[in-house]
Amino acid sequence: MSLKISVIGTGYLGATHAAAMAELGFEVLGLDVVAEKIDKLRRGEVPMYEPGLEELLRKHVAGLPGSSGRLRFTMDFAEAAAFGDVHFVCVNTPQRHGEYAADMSYVDSAVASLAPHLTRPTLVVGKSTVPVGSADRLAAYLAAHAPAGEAAELAWNPEFLREGFAVDDTLHPDRIVTGVRSARAEELLRQVYATPIADGTPFVVTDFPTAELVKTSANSFLATKISFINAMAEVCEAAGGDVAKLAEAIGHDDRIGRKFLRAGIGFGGGCLPKDIRAFMARAGELGADQALTFLREIDSINMRQRGQMVELARQALGGGSFLGKRVAVLGAAFKPDSDDVRDSPALNVAGQIHLQGGQVTVFDPKGMENARRVFPTLGYADSALEAVRGADVVLHLTEWREFRELDPRELGKVASAQVILDGRNALDPELWRAAGWTYRAMGRPTA
Ligand code: UDX
């Protein structure tokens, strides 16, 4: 008999996981406590921009024409408990207001709402990014509050999906990590992931704390790589070097590698910044804070990049005030192929210049609606060309393909001054210079 799967929390992670589980052939029931989200998903609509996700949902949501019918949605925990053999917990763990620590209230309330309905042997699988030690605590909670007692087991199975690649990362993960306490839990997870395992995806079995730590340490490592190259960019600025060449050159050493060494305005989004902060907070609670003090530096290098971009723009405008200056900003999302503006470096830079009196006009291919909501007082244009019209300086802050494919000559005709600042080191300097622009990138004063 094939397993039935419930997915609790249908945000980024949950909606993608639910659709992917249906794609793998399971009957899936997604649960969320927000009615509008459920209504949308039932119509096959995704509440965010994620390439390929809407197509995958529509392929499986029950009631939609031509769908497999394997994916349904509910708001009822009793129904989810009765339905699922395996329950995935995919709710978010944002940064707590005014603190570094993660807010566990959504995870806790998901488990608390599910537990009293768990009357038969079952496996609850946490996927959310949590402070180490949470799984141990939640396992004890389940055993104490589920009518099934110890037979309502817990496992931890962190998710590594990247926004913009969520579908592919979920269907074809580069590794599956499971923290388990019994052979039964491992066996159930091997059944769930039988297809990717058969495709050759490594399946790492470990204990709870290690599974929890894998996620936070992976994100810390990635953040460290980015801040490392941004620190090198600062040195290149001072020494007259070229950080893009430097990254290329050190990247040929396959112990270092080329990926995540693009210097620029740094990392943002809903994961990296809050995960490294929550990790520091948790290490402090465990008495291991010294081990992670370097992450404080990683965080501050990252935040400094935003200010440096603002200063680069100020210099480009003659070094004085932004008052009365027109600044075009290309990009609002924290990265391309996403409409997510959470802790977006691009929007942060745009906001800083605006707050200093600059007339900022933003364009982003997908992030406009979210950006407007967060920063309603910025100017917004319907296209890159309209954002650039009349601008004294143009800032390239999110590396959308669409921006790389812009014709600098066309933009040159409408800009008031032809100065482009590349905050992502992603444009082709030769192309822009050939069209008459002054091109300047972070960490490449002479390039
Ligand atoms: C990240 C992790 O990659 C993923 O494994 C985890 O599950 C969730 O967090 P995501 O938030 O989608 O995924 O973003 P990611 O692709 O890691 O990029 C993070 C930020 O770093 C972006 O703002 C991006 O622009 C920036 N970045 C990335 C750089 O500044 N330079 C680089 O070389 C790479």
Short mmCIF file of C-alpha atoms and ligand atoms in Angstrom, two decimals:
data_model
loop_
_atom_site.label_atom_id
_atom_site.label_comp_id
_atom_site.label_asym_id
_atom_site.label_seq_id
_atom_site.Cartn_x
_atom_site.Cartn_y
_atom_site.Cartn_z
CA MET A 1 0.00 0.00 0.00
CA SER A 2 1.33 3.42 -0.94
CA LEU A 3 1.92 5.92 1.86
CA LYS A 4 -0.38 8.87 2.35
CA ILE A 5 1.30 12.12 3.15
CA SER A 6 0.11 15.26 4.88
CA VAL A 7 2.01 18.53 4.60
CA ILE A 8 1.42 21.08 7.36
CA GLY A 9 2.11 24.67 6.32
CA THR A 10 1.74 25.49 2.64
CA GLY A 11 4.09 28.44 2.24
CA TYR A 12 7.19 28.31 0.08
CA LEU A 13 8.50 25.09 1.47
CA GLY A 14 5.19 23.33 2.10
CA ALA A 15 3.48 24.12 -1.20
CA THR A 16 6.53 22.93 -3.10
CA HIS A 17 6.95 19.83 -0.96
CA ALA A 18 3.26 18.92 -1.27
CA ALA A 19 3.29 19.26 -5.06
CA ALA A 20 6.55 17.31 -5.30
CA MET A 21 5.18 14.47 -3.16
CA ALA A 22 2.13 14.25 -5.46
CA GLU A 23 4.49 14.23 -8.44
CA LEU A 24 6.32 11.29 -6.83
CA GLY A 25 3.00 9.41 -6.85
CA PHE A 26 1.71 9.83 -3.28
CA GLU A 27 -1.75 10.90 -2.18
CA VAL A 28 -1.15 14.25 -0.46
CA LEU A 29 -3.20 16.47 1.84
CA GLY A 30 -1.84 19.99 2.41
CA LEU A 31 -2.94 21.91 5.49
CA ASP A 32 -2.71 25.58 6.32
CA VAL A 33 -4.37 27.80 8.92
CA VAL A 34 -4.74 30.72 6.47
CA ALA A 35 -7.99 30.35 4.53
CA GLU A 36 -6.94 32.56 1.58
CA LYS A 37 -3.86 30.43 1.01
CA ILE A 38 -5.91 27.26 0.91
CA ASP A 39 -8.49 28.82 -1.43
CA LYS A 40 -5.75 29.87 -3.82
CA LEU A 41 -4.02 26.50 -3.76
CA ARG A 42 -7.33 24.72 -4.40
CA ARG A 43 -7.63 26.79 -7.57
CA GLY A 44 -4.07 25.79 -8.49
CA GLU A 45 -2.66 29.25 -7.79
CA VAL A 46 0.67 29.81 -6.06
CA PRO A 47 0.91 32.73 -3.62
CA MET A 48 4.43 33.61 -4.82
CA TYR A 49 6.51 33.59 -7.99
CA GLU A 50 8.43 30.34 -8.28
CA PRO A 51 9.31 28.95 -11.72
CA GLY A 52 7.51 25.66 -12.49
CA LEU A 53 5.58 25.45 -9.21
CA GLU A 54 2.19 26.51 -10.52
CA GLU A 55 2.45 24.01 -13.38
CA LEU A 56 3.32 21.23 -10.95
CA LEU A 57 0.43 22.13 -8.64
CA ARG A 58 -2.08 22.25 -11.46
CA LYS A 59 -0.89 18.85 -12.58
CA HIS A 60 -2.03 17.33 -9.28
CA VAL A 61 -4.61 19.48 -7.45
CA ALA A 62 -7.89 17.55 -7.24
CA GLY A 63 -10.75 19.03 -9.24
CA LEU A 64 -8.64 20.84 -11.80
CA PRO A 65 -9.02 19.73 -15.42
CA GLY A 66 -6.62 16.96 -16.37
CA SER A 67 -5.03 16.73 -12.92
CA SER A 68 -3.97 13.49 -11.23
CA GLY A 69 -6.23 14.46 -8.31
CA ARG A 70 -3.58 13.29 -5.85
CA LEU A 71 -3.24 16.66 -4.07
CA ARG A 72 -5.94 18.13 -1.85
CA PHE A 73 -6.02 20.86 0.78
CA THR A 74 -7.68 21.31 4.14
CA MET A 75 -7.67 23.51 7.25
CA ASP A 76 -8.69 20.66 9.54
CA PHE A 77 -5.99 19.02 11.69
CA ALA A 78 -8.23 16.05 12.55
CA GLU A 79 -8.64 15.33 8.84
CA ALA A 80 -4.90 15.62 8.21
CA ALA A 81 -4.14 13.34 11.16
CA ALA A 82 -6.61 10.71 9.99
CA PHE A 83 -5.34 10.91 6.41
CA GLY A 84 -1.57 10.84 6.71
CA ASP A 85 0.81 7.99 7.44
CA VAL A 86 3.60 10.56 7.38
CA HIS A 87 3.10 14.22 8.37
CA PHE A 88 5.61 16.80 7.17
CA VAL A 89 5.84 20.01 9.19
CA CYS A 90 6.80 22.83 6.82
CA VAL A 91 5.84 26.00 8.67
CA ASN A 92 8.25 28.92 8.86
CA THR A 93 10.54 29.99 11.70
CA PRO A 94 11.13 33.72 11.19
CA GLN A 95 13.52 35.87 13.24
CA ARG A 96 11.90 36.83 16.53
CA HIS A 97 11.01 40.48 16.74
CA GLY A 98 13.83 42.46 18.33
CA GLU A 99 15.96 39.35 18.87
CA TYR A 100 18.37 37.10 16.99
CA ALA A 101 16.59 33.90 17.95
CA ALA A 102 14.13 32.02 15.75
CA ASP A 103 10.42 32.25 16.45
CA MET A 104 9.29 28.67 17.07
CA SER A 105 5.64 29.50 17.68
CA TYR A 106 4.41 28.23 14.29
CA VAL A 107 6.23 24.91 14.63
CA ASP A 108 5.06 24.49 18.20
CA SER A 109 1.47 25.26 17.38
CA ALA A 110 1.47 22.95 14.32
CA VAL A 111 2.68 20.06 16.47
CA ALA A 112 0.30 20.97 19.31
CA SER A 113 -2.67 21.07 16.92
CA LEU A 114 -1.79 17.76 15.32
CA ALA A 115 -0.81 15.73 18.40
CA PRO A 116 -4.25 15.16 20.01
CA HIS A 117 -5.52 13.63 16.74
CA LEU A 118 -2.68 11.12 16.33
CA THR A 119 -4.43 7.92 17.41
CA ARG A 120 -2.44 5.36 15.39
CA PRO A 121 1.26 4.76 14.76
CA THR A 122 2.57 7.58 12.63
CA LEU A 123 5.66 9.57 11.71
CA VAL A 124 5.82 13.35 12.08
CA VAL A 125 8.71 14.76 10.05
CA GLY A 126 10.03 18.24 10.74
CA LYS A 127 11.39 20.12 7.72
CA SER A 128 11.41 23.64 9.13
CA THR A 129 14.76 25.24 10.01
CA VAL A 130 14.90 25.10 13.82
CA PRO A 131 17.35 25.73 16.65
CA VAL A 132 19.25 22.56 17.51
CA GLY A 133 17.48 20.73 20.34
CA SER A 134 13.99 21.41 19.02
CA ALA A 135 13.46 17.90 17.63
CA ASP A 136 14.28 16.33 20.98
CA ARG A 137 11.78 18.60 22.70
CA LEU A 138 9.07 18.04 20.07
CA ALA A 139 9.51 14.25 20.16
CA ALA A 140 8.86 14.27 23.90
CA TYR A 141 5.86 16.53 23.39
CA LEU A 142 4.36 14.14 20.81
CA ALA A 143 4.86 11.08 22.97
CA ALA A 144 3.17 12.87 25.87
CA HIS A 145 0.25 14.43 23.97
CA ALA A 146 -0.64 12.03 21.15
CA PRO A 147 -3.15 9.29 22.05
CA ALA A 148 -0.79 6.91 20.19
CA GLY A 149 1.95 7.81 22.68
CA GLU A 150 5.44 6.65 21.71
CA ALA A 151 4.03 5.30 18.43
CA ALA A 152 3.59 8.90 17.27
CA GLU A 153 7.24 9.22 16.31
CA LEU A 154 9.28 12.18 15.17
CA ALA A 155 12.03 12.51 12.55
CA TRP A 156 13.97 15.54 11.33
CA ASN A 157 14.52 16.03 7.63
CA PRO A 158 15.87 19.52 6.80
CA GLU A 159 15.08 21.14 3.48
CA PHE A 160 17.73 22.80 1.35
CA LEU A 161 15.63 24.22 -1.47
CA ARG A 162 16.68 27.48 -3.04
CA GLU A 163 14.10 30.01 -4.13
CA GLY A 164 13.98 30.13 -7.90
CA PHE A 165 14.94 26.43 -8.05
CA ALA A 166 12.50 25.12 -5.46
CA VAL A 167 10.79 22.53 -7.68
CA ASP A 168 13.98 21.06 -9.05
CA ASP A 169 15.71 21.10 -5.66
CA THR A 170 12.76 19.21 -4.15
CA LEU A 171 12.37 16.62 -6.91
CA HIS A 172 16.11 16.17 -7.42
CA PRO A 173 17.77 17.09 -4.13
CA ASP A 174 21.57 16.91 -3.94
CA ARG A 175 21.24 15.06 -0.62
CA ILE A 176 18.53 13.86 1.75
CA VAL A 177 19.34 14.22 5.43
CA THR A 178 17.28 12.43 8.08
CA GLY A 179 17.58 12.54 11.82
CA VAL A 180 15.82 9.43 13.19
CA ARG A 181 15.54 7.41 16.38
CA SER A 182 14.29 4.11 15.00
CA ALA A 183 14.68 1.75 12.07
CA ARG A 184 10.97 2.20 11.41
CA ALA A 185 11.35 5.97 10.95
CA GLU A 186 14.27 5.47 8.58
CA GLU A 187 12.36 2.84 6.60
CA LEU A 188 9.33 5.15 6.20
CA LEU A 189 11.53 7.99 4.96
CA ARG A 190 13.28 5.65 2.53
CA GLN A 191 9.82 4.81 1.14
CA VAL A 192 8.92 8.49 0.82
CA TYR A 193 12.16 9.29 -1.01
CA ALA A 194 12.44 6.00 -2.94
CA THR A 195 12.49 7.78 -6.32
CA PRO A 196 15.32 10.27 -5.64
CA ILE A 197 17.24 7.54 -3.77
CA ALA A 198 16.93 5.29 -6.83
CA ASP A 199 18.19 8.23 -8.94
CA GLY A 200 21.36 8.22 -6.83
CA THR A 201 20.65 10.99 -4.29
CA PRO A 202 22.79 10.38 -1.18
CA PHE A 203 20.67 9.50 1.87
CA VAL A 204 22.35 10.55 5.09
CA VAL A 205 20.99 9.01 8.29
CA THR A 206 21.91 10.63 11.58
CA ASP A 207 20.64 11.73 14.99
CA PHE A 208 18.35 14.68 15.74
CA PRO A 209 20.92 17.34 16.67
CA THR A 210 23.14 16.57 13.70
CA ALA A 211 20.21 16.72 11.28
CA GLU A 212 19.16 20.09 12.69
CA LEU A 213 22.73 21.38 12.57
CA VAL A 214 23.29 20.30 8.95
CA LYS A 215 20.85 22.94 7.77
CA THR A 216 22.14 25.85 9.83
CA SER A 217 25.77 24.98 9.18
CA ALA A 218 25.18 24.70 5.41
CA ASN A 219 23.59 28.15 5.37
CA SER A 220 26.37 29.54 7.56
CA PHE A 221 28.98 28.18 5.19
CA LEU A 222 27.26 29.74 2.18
CA ALA A 223 26.93 33.07 3.97
CA THR A 224 30.61 32.87 4.91
CA LYS A 225 31.63 32.28 1.29
CA ILE A 226 29.69 35.33 0.14
CA SER A 227 31.03 37.57 2.91
CA PHE A 228 34.53 36.26 2.29
CA ILE A 229 34.47 37.39 -1.32
CA ASN A 230 32.86 40.68 -0.31
CA ALA A 231 35.68 41.24 2.17
CA MET A 232 38.11 40.60 -0.71
CA ALA A 233 36.12 43.14 -2.72
CA GLU A 234 36.74 45.73 -0.02
CA VAL A 235 40.46 44.99 -0.15
CA CYS A 236 40.41 45.15 -3.96
CA GLU A 237 38.76 48.57 -3.73
CA ALA A 238 41.59 49.78 -1.49
CA ALA A 239 44.38 48.12 -3.46
CA GLY A 240 43.11 48.72 -6.98
CA GLY A 241 42.47 45.03 -7.65
CA ASP A 242 39.66 43.23 -9.46
CA VAL A 243 37.56 40.93 -7.27
CA ALA A 244 35.85 39.22 -10.22
CA LYS A 245 39.21 38.09 -11.59
CA LEU A 246 40.31 37.15 -8.11
CA ALA A 247 37.20 34.97 -7.61
CA GLU A 248 37.76 33.34 -10.99
CA ALA A 249 41.36 32.61 -10.14
CA ILE A 250 40.85 31.18 -6.65
CA GLY A 251 37.80 29.27 -7.90
CA HIS A 252 39.99 27.14 -10.16
CA ASP A 253 41.22 25.47 -6.99
CA ASP A 254 38.54 22.83 -6.66
CA ARG A 255 38.92 22.85 -2.89
CA ILE A 256 37.54 26.39 -3.08
CA GLY A 257 35.26 26.17 -6.11
CA ARG A 258 33.64 28.88 -8.20
CA LYS A 259 30.15 28.95 -6.71
CA PHE A 260 28.90 31.56 -4.23
CA LEU A 261 31.90 33.78 -4.85
CA ARG A 262 30.10 36.58 -6.64
CA ALA A 263 30.94 39.82 -4.90
CA GLY A 264 28.32 42.55 -4.69
CA ILE A 265 25.72 43.96 -2.34
CA GLY A 266 25.53 40.66 -0.47
CA PHE A 267 23.02 38.10 0.69
CA GLY A 268 19.47 38.63 1.82
CA GLY A 269 16.17 36.78 1.70
CA GLY A 270 14.13 34.83 4.20
CA CYS A 271 16.84 32.30 5.09
CA LEU A 272 20.54 33.17 5.20
CA PRO A 273 20.38 36.35 7.34
CA LYS A 274 17.94 35.03 9.92
CA ASP A 275 19.46 31.54 10.00
CA ILE A 276 22.95 32.72 10.89
CA ARG A 277 21.52 34.98 13.59
CA ALA A 278 19.36 32.23 15.08
CA PHE A 279 22.40 29.94 14.99
CA MET A 280 24.47 32.46 16.99
CA ALA A 281 21.63 32.88 19.49
CA ARG A 282 21.29 29.13 19.94
CA ALA A 283 25.04 28.58 20.31
CA GLY A 284 24.97 31.23 23.04
CA GLU A 285 22.26 29.33 24.91
CA LEU A 286 24.34 26.16 24.63
CA GLY A 287 27.46 27.90 25.94
CA ALA A 288 29.21 27.54 22.56
CA ASP A 289 28.92 31.19 21.52
CA GLN A 290 32.68 31.55 20.95
CA ALA A 291 32.50 28.97 18.18
CA LEU A 292 30.21 31.22 16.19
CA THR A 293 31.45 34.73 16.92
CA PHE A 294 32.85 34.75 13.37
CA LEU A 295 29.26 34.76 12.09
CA ARG A 296 28.81 38.18 13.65
CA GLU A 297 31.58 39.38 11.34
CA ILE A 298 30.00 37.57 8.37
CA ASP A 299 26.75 39.40 9.12
CA SER A 300 28.40 42.80 9.46
CA ILE A 301 30.51 42.43 6.29
CA ASN A 302 27.26 41.60 4.54
CA MET A 303 25.34 44.57 5.90
CA ARG A 304 28.29 46.88 5.11
CA GLN A 305 28.02 46.08 1.39
CA ARG A 306 24.67 47.82 1.22
CA GLY A 307 26.12 51.01 2.66
CA GLN A 308 29.06 50.81 0.28
CA MET A 309 26.73 50.63 -2.68
CA VAL A 310 25.02 53.79 -1.43
CA GLU A 311 28.42 55.50 -1.18
CA LEU A 312 29.38 54.36 -4.67
CA ALA A 313 26.18 55.96 -5.94
CA ARG A 314 26.93 59.15 -4.02
CA GLN A 315 30.41 59.35 -5.55
CA ALA A 316 28.97 58.77 -9.02
CA LEU A 317 26.71 61.76 -8.45
CA GLY A 318 29.61 64.04 -7.52
CA GLY A 319 30.06 63.15 -3.87
CA GLY A 320 27.50 65.42 -2.23
CA SER A 321 23.91 64.95 -1.26
CA PHE A 322 21.30 62.86 -3.04
CA LEU A 323 18.80 65.72 -2.88
CA GLY A 324 17.19 66.28 -6.25
CA LYS A 325 19.17 63.47 -7.89
CA ARG A 326 17.34 60.86 -9.92
CA VAL A 327 18.41 57.31 -9.24
CA ALA A 328 17.21 54.30 -11.27
CA VAL A 329 17.25 50.98 -9.44
CA LEU A 330 17.11 47.78 -11.45
CA GLY A 331 15.98 45.00 -9.12
CA ALA A 332 14.03 44.75 -5.87
CA ALA A 333 13.93 40.99 -5.19
CA PHE A 334 16.69 39.54 -2.98
CA LYS A 335 17.78 37.41 -5.93
CA PRO A 336 16.67 36.76 -9.51
CA ASP A 337 13.80 34.40 -10.43
CA SER A 338 12.03 35.28 -7.21
CA ASP A 339 9.49 37.90 -6.13
CA ASP A 340 10.72 37.68 -2.55
CA VAL A 341 11.85 41.02 -1.11
CA ARG A 342 12.41 39.85 2.48
CA ASP A 343 15.62 41.48 3.72
CA SER A 344 16.46 42.30 0.11
CA PRO A 345 19.79 44.11 -0.29
CA ALA A 346 18.45 45.78 -3.46
CA LEU A 347 15.42 47.25 -1.75
CA ASN A 348 17.52 48.22 1.25
CA VAL A 349 19.91 50.25 -0.97
CA ALA A 350 16.98 51.84 -2.81
CA GLY A 351 15.40 52.74 0.52
CA GLN A 352 18.58 54.25 1.98
CA ILE A 353 19.05 56.54 -1.04
CA HIS A 354 15.40 57.53 -0.96
CA LEU A 355 15.60 58.34 2.75
CA GLN A 356 18.60 60.57 2.00
CA GLY A 357 16.56 62.61 -0.43
CA GLY A 358 17.23 60.87 -3.74
CA GLN A 359 14.40 60.41 -6.22
CA VAL A 360 14.49 56.65 -6.61
CA THR A 361 12.62 54.75 -9.31
CA VAL A 362 12.62 50.96 -9.04
CA PHE A 363 11.86 48.27 -11.57
CA ASP A 364 11.86 44.52 -10.92
CA PRO A 365 10.46 41.87 -13.28
CA LYS A 366 8.50 40.05 -10.53
CA GLY A 367 9.06 41.77 -7.20
CA MET A 368 7.11 45.00 -7.78
CA GLU A 369 4.00 44.13 -5.82
CA ASN A 370 5.90 42.93 -2.75
CA ALA A 371 8.33 45.86 -2.95
CA ARG A 372 5.47 48.36 -3.08
CA ARG A 373 3.94 46.79 -0.02
CA VAL A 374 7.19 47.02 1.97
CA PHE A 375 8.31 50.39 0.62
CA PRO A 376 5.30 52.30 -0.73
CA THR A 377 7.09 55.65 -0.83
CA LEU A 378 9.63 54.64 -3.48
CA GLY A 379 8.94 55.40 -7.12
CA TYR A 380 8.08 52.42 -9.31
CA ALA A 381 8.26 52.10 -13.10
CA ASP A 382 6.71 49.53 -15.42
CA SER A 383 9.92 48.67 -17.23
CA ALA A 384 13.68 49.02 -16.97
CA LEU A 385 13.58 51.65 -19.70
CA GLU A 386 11.00 53.72 -17.80
CA ALA A 387 13.00 53.45 -14.56
CA VAL A 388 16.11 54.70 -16.35
CA ARG A 389 14.35 57.59 -18.11
CA GLY A 390 15.85 60.84 -16.82
CA ALA A 391 18.15 59.06 -14.33
CA ASP A 392 21.44 60.62 -13.21
CA VAL A 393 22.76 57.20 -12.24
CA VAL A 394 21.58 53.60 -12.77
CA LEU A 395 22.06 50.91 -10.09
CA HIS A 396 21.95 47.24 -11.07
CA LEU A 397 21.02 45.46 -7.82
CA THR A 398 19.36 42.11 -8.67
CA GLU A 399 20.92 40.04 -11.42
CA TRP A 400 17.87 39.15 -13.51
CA ARG A 401 18.67 37.75 -16.94
CA GLU A 402 16.39 40.45 -18.36
CA PHE A 403 18.83 43.11 -17.12
CA ARG A 404 21.85 41.38 -18.66
CA GLU A 405 19.99 41.37 -21.94
CA LEU A 406 19.16 45.09 -21.90
CA ASP A 407 20.50 47.14 -24.77
CA PRO A 408 22.75 49.79 -23.21
CA ARG A 409 22.38 51.98 -26.31
CA GLU A 410 18.59 52.13 -25.92
CA LEU A 411 18.92 52.99 -22.23
CA GLY A 412 21.60 55.56 -23.05
CA LYS A 413 19.09 57.49 -25.16
CA VAL A 414 16.72 58.05 -22.22
CA ALA A 415 19.13 58.37 -19.26
CA SER A 416 20.13 61.83 -18.17
CA ALA A 417 23.69 60.65 -17.45
CA GLN A 418 25.19 57.39 -18.67
CA VAL A 419 26.56 55.98 -15.42
CA ILE A 420 25.86 52.34 -14.48
CA LEU A 421 26.83 50.87 -11.10
CA ASP A 422 26.81 47.09 -11.05
CA GLY A 423 25.98 45.91 -7.53
CA ARG A 424 26.02 42.27 -8.62
CA ASN A 425 29.06 42.05 -10.87
CA ALA A 426 26.85 40.48 -13.48
CA LEU A 427 26.79 42.91 -16.41
CA ASP A 428 29.32 42.95 -19.24
CA PRO A 429 31.46 46.08 -18.73
CA GLU A 430 32.71 46.07 -22.35
CA LEU A 431 29.19 46.13 -23.72
CA TRP A 432 28.15 49.09 -21.57
CA ARG A 433 31.34 51.05 -22.19
CA ALA A 434 31.08 50.48 -25.93
CA ALA A 435 27.63 52.11 -25.73
CA GLY A 436 29.10 55.18 -24.03
CA TRP A 437 28.39 54.35 -20.40
CA THR A 438 30.67 54.78 -17.41
CA TYR A 439 30.64 51.33 -15.80
CA ARG A 440 31.62 50.79 -12.16
CA ALA A 441 31.27 47.60 -10.12
CA MET A 442 31.89 46.75 -6.47
CA GLY A 443 35.41 45.55 -5.78
CA ARG A 444 36.63 46.41 -9.28
CA PRO A 445 37.73 50.04 -9.19
CA THR A 446 39.79 49.70 -12.35
CA ALA A 447 38.03 46.89 -14.21
C1 UDX B 1 19.31 29.61 0.77
C2 UDX B 1 20.14 28.32 0.63
O1 UDX B 1 20.91 28.35 -0.58
C3 UDX B 1 19.23 27.11 0.63
O2 UDX B 1 19.97 25.92 0.54
C4 UDX B 1 18.42 27.13 1.91
O3 UDX B 1 17.54 26.05 1.97
C5 UDX B 1 17.65 28.43 2.03
O4 UDX B 1 18.53 29.54 1.93
P1 UDX B 1 17.89 31.12 -0.89
O5 UDX B 1 17.43 31.94 0.27
O6 UDX B 1 16.89 30.77 -1.93
O7 UDX B 1 18.51 29.74 -0.40
O8 UDX B 1 19.06 31.98 -1.55
P2 UDX B 1 20.51 31.69 -2.16
O9 UDX B 1 20.43 31.23 -3.54
O10 UDX B 1 21.34 30.90 -1.22
O11 UDX B 1 21.07 33.21 -2.20
C6 UDX B 1 21.13 33.97 -1.00
C7 UDX B 1 21.60 35.37 -1.24
O12 UDX B 1 23.00 35.37 -1.53
C8 UDX B 1 20.94 36.12 -2.38
O13 UDX B 1 20.61 37.43 -1.92
C9 UDX B 1 22.01 36.16 -3.45
O14 UDX B 1 21.89 37.28 -4.28
C10 UDX B 1 23.27 36.21 -2.62
N1 UDX B 1 24.48 35.71 -3.31
C11 UDX B 1 24.53 34.42 -3.74
C12 UDX B 1 25.57 36.54 -3.48
O15 UDX B 1 25.55 37.70 -3.09
N2 UDX B 1 26.71 36.05 -4.09
C13 UDX B 1 26.78 34.78 -4.54
O16 UDX B 1 27.83 34.41 -5.08
C14 UDX B 1 25.65 33.93 -4.36
#
